[in-house]
């Protein structure tokens, strides 16, 4: 697969920017092309089979710890140059970063992302994505990599929106969900099969001194 290029003024990206401005979140059921979704899913499964995905921790720095009663996914961070499919995904997200900076003036400087695999029965309790002592994460982005996913399989992302509204996202392959990291509490419900995704955060420069 060749690396993908998309302009930061693509209508799909502008729709996401408009959604964020109006309500703080966006769901695009058809975001990744099928071929790229399949390539990323295969890469995730390959890394899992090779033992490269590790149990995710709660918290950050020296206080982080693995607590399966809070979250049960296994993850591995991705870096440029590791795999062509990952590079294509990172290019798409960089175009989205540029679109958000131009439309929302967020000052987003970079994007970090990891593969996440939830085995059957695993979950992640209600939380927000911004750490109390680190305000760099501004926008969260989750892309799902699951083929043939049905609502009966579970694994929904449940977002807790304003006015007590709950919105569930079925993790179907190619779907993208984007939301403001510090403003949308959410949880991952248990599933009956492996649940694959790429989870990431667009970050601005932090407030800590140089």
PDB file of C-alpha atoms in Angstrom, residues 120-190:
ATOM      1  CA  UNK A 120     -13.280 -10.568  25.230  1.00  0.00           C
ATOM      2  CA  UNK A 121     -14.742  -9.253  28.479  1.00  0.00           C
ATOM      3  CA  UNK A 122     -12.231  -6.404  28.878  1.00  0.00           C
ATOM      4  CA  UNK A 123     -13.443  -2.861  29.504  1.00  0.00           C
ATOM      5  CA  UNK A 124     -12.328   0.625  30.491  1.00  0.00           C
ATOM      6  CA  UNK A 125     -14.334   2.403  33.170  1.00  0.00           C
ATOM      7  CA  UNK A 126     -15.626   5.962  32.776  1.00  0.00           C
ATOM      8  CA  UNK A 127     -12.822   8.534  32.550  1.00  0.00           C
ATOM      9  CA  UNK A 128     -11.551  11.622  30.743  1.00  0.00           C
ATOM     10  CA  UNK A 129      -8.385  11.640  28.656  1.00  0.00           C
ATOM     11  CA  UNK A 130      -6.626  14.699  30.036  1.00  0.00           C
ATOM     12  CA  UNK A 131      -4.372  14.180  33.042  1.00  0.00           C
ATOM     13  CA  UNK A 132      -4.861  16.468  36.041  1.00  0.00           C
ATOM     14  CA  UNK A 133      -1.209  17.540  35.989  1.00  0.00           C
ATOM     15  CA  UNK A 134      -0.737  17.665  32.201  1.00  0.00           C
ATOM     16  CA  UNK A 135      -2.941  19.782  29.928  1.00  0.00           C
ATOM     17  CA  UNK A 136      -1.275  18.946  26.621  1.00  0.00           C
ATOM     18  CA  UNK A 137      -3.902  16.501  25.337  1.00  0.00           C
ATOM     19  CA  UNK A 138      -6.522  18.572  23.554  1.00  0.00           C
ATOM     20  CA  UNK A 139      -8.353  16.286  21.123  1.00  0.00           C
ATOM     21  CA  UNK A 140      -8.803  12.507  21.356  1.00  0.00           C
ATOM     22  CA  UNK A 141      -9.152  10.354  18.240  1.00  0.00           C
ATOM     23  CA  UNK A 142     -10.135   6.688  18.011  1.00  0.00           C
ATOM     24  CA  UNK A 143     -10.169   4.715  14.754  1.00  0.00           C
ATOM     25  CA  UNK A 144     -11.691   1.234  14.812  1.00  0.00           C
ATOM     26  CA  UNK A 145     -10.183  -1.725  12.963  1.00  0.00           C
ATOM     27  CA  UNK A 146     -12.823  -4.421  13.442  1.00  0.00           C
ATOM     28  CA  UNK A 147     -14.135  -6.416  10.485  1.00  0.00           C
ATOM     29  CA  UNK A 148     -17.775  -7.526  10.465  1.00  0.00           C
ATOM     30  CA  UNK A 149     -18.592  -6.027  13.860  1.00  0.00           C
ATOM     31  CA  UNK A 150     -22.227  -6.243  14.986  1.00  0.00           C
ATOM     32  CA  UNK A 151     -23.917  -4.318  17.836  1.00  0.00           C
ATOM     33  CA  UNK A 152     -24.489  -7.675  19.564  1.00  0.00           C
ATOM     34  CA  UNK A 153     -20.710  -8.059  19.897  1.00  0.00           C
ATOM     35  CA  UNK A 154     -20.704  -5.187  22.426  1.00  0.00           C
ATOM     36  CA  UNK A 155     -17.558  -3.104  22.893  1.00  0.00           C
ATOM     37  CA  UNK A 156     -19.311   0.219  22.375  1.00  0.00           C
ATOM     38  CA  UNK A 157     -17.609   3.485  23.233  1.00  0.00           C
ATOM     39  CA  UNK A 158     -20.091   5.237  25.510  1.00  0.00           C
ATOM     40  CA  UNK A 159     -19.695   9.006  25.625  1.00  0.00           C
ATOM     41  CA  UNK A 160     -21.333  11.091  28.338  1.00  0.00           C
ATOM     42  CA  UNK A 161     -22.394  14.313  26.663  1.00  0.00           C
ATOM     43  CA  UNK A 162     -24.031  17.496  27.903  1.00  0.00           C
ATOM     44  CA  UNK A 163     -27.478  17.503  29.518  1.00  0.00           C
ATOM     45  CA  UNK A 164     -27.156  13.881  30.611  1.00  0.00           C
ATOM     46  CA  UNK A 165     -27.082  12.496  27.062  1.00  0.00           C
ATOM     47  CA  UNK A 166     -25.292   9.178  26.498  1.00  0.00           C
ATOM     48  CA  UNK A 167     -24.064   8.307  23.002  1.00  0.00           C
ATOM     49  CA  UNK A 168     -22.828   4.825  22.088  1.00  0.00           C
ATOM     50  CA  UNK A 169     -20.454   4.219  19.182  1.00  0.00           C
ATOM     51  CA  UNK A 170     -20.304   0.708  17.713  1.00  0.00           C
ATOM     52  CA  UNK A 171     -16.606  -0.004  16.948  1.00  0.00           C
ATOM     53  CA  UNK A 172     -17.026  -0.896  13.276  1.00  0.00           C
ATOM     54  CA  UNK A 173     -13.960  -0.933  11.036  1.00  0.00           C
ATOM     55  CA  UNK A 174     -13.041   2.408   9.473  1.00  0.00           C
ATOM     56  CA  UNK A 175     -15.102   4.494  11.913  1.00  0.00           C
ATOM     57  CA  UNK A 176     -13.446   7.551  13.521  1.00  0.00           C
ATOM     58  CA  UNK A 177     -14.529   9.265  16.726  1.00  0.00           C
ATOM     59  CA  UNK A 178     -12.954  12.584  17.718  1.00  0.00           C
ATOM     60  CA  UNK A 179     -13.724  14.550  20.888  1.00  0.00           C
ATOM     61  CA  UNK A 180     -12.301  17.213  23.205  1.00  0.00           C
ATOM     62  CA  UNK A 181     -10.055  15.317  25.597  1.00  0.00           C
ATOM     63  CA  UNK A 182     -10.858  17.224  28.780  1.00  0.00           C
ATOM     64  CA  UNK A 183     -14.588  17.643  28.253  1.00  0.00           C
ATOM     65  CA  UNK A 184     -16.110  14.299  27.231  1.00  0.00           C
ATOM     66  CA  UNK A 185     -16.155  11.522  29.844  1.00  0.00           C
ATOM     67  CA  UNK A 186     -16.383   8.097  28.217  1.00  0.00           C
ATOM     68  CA  UNK A 187     -15.991   4.372  28.793  1.00  0.00           C
ATOM     69  CA  UNK A 188     -15.418   1.196  26.776  1.00  0.00           C
ATOM     70  CA  UNK A 189     -18.011  -1.528  27.299  1.00  0.00           C
ATOM     71  CA  UNK A 190     -17.079  -5.241  27.330  1.00  0.00           C
TER      72      UNK A 190
END
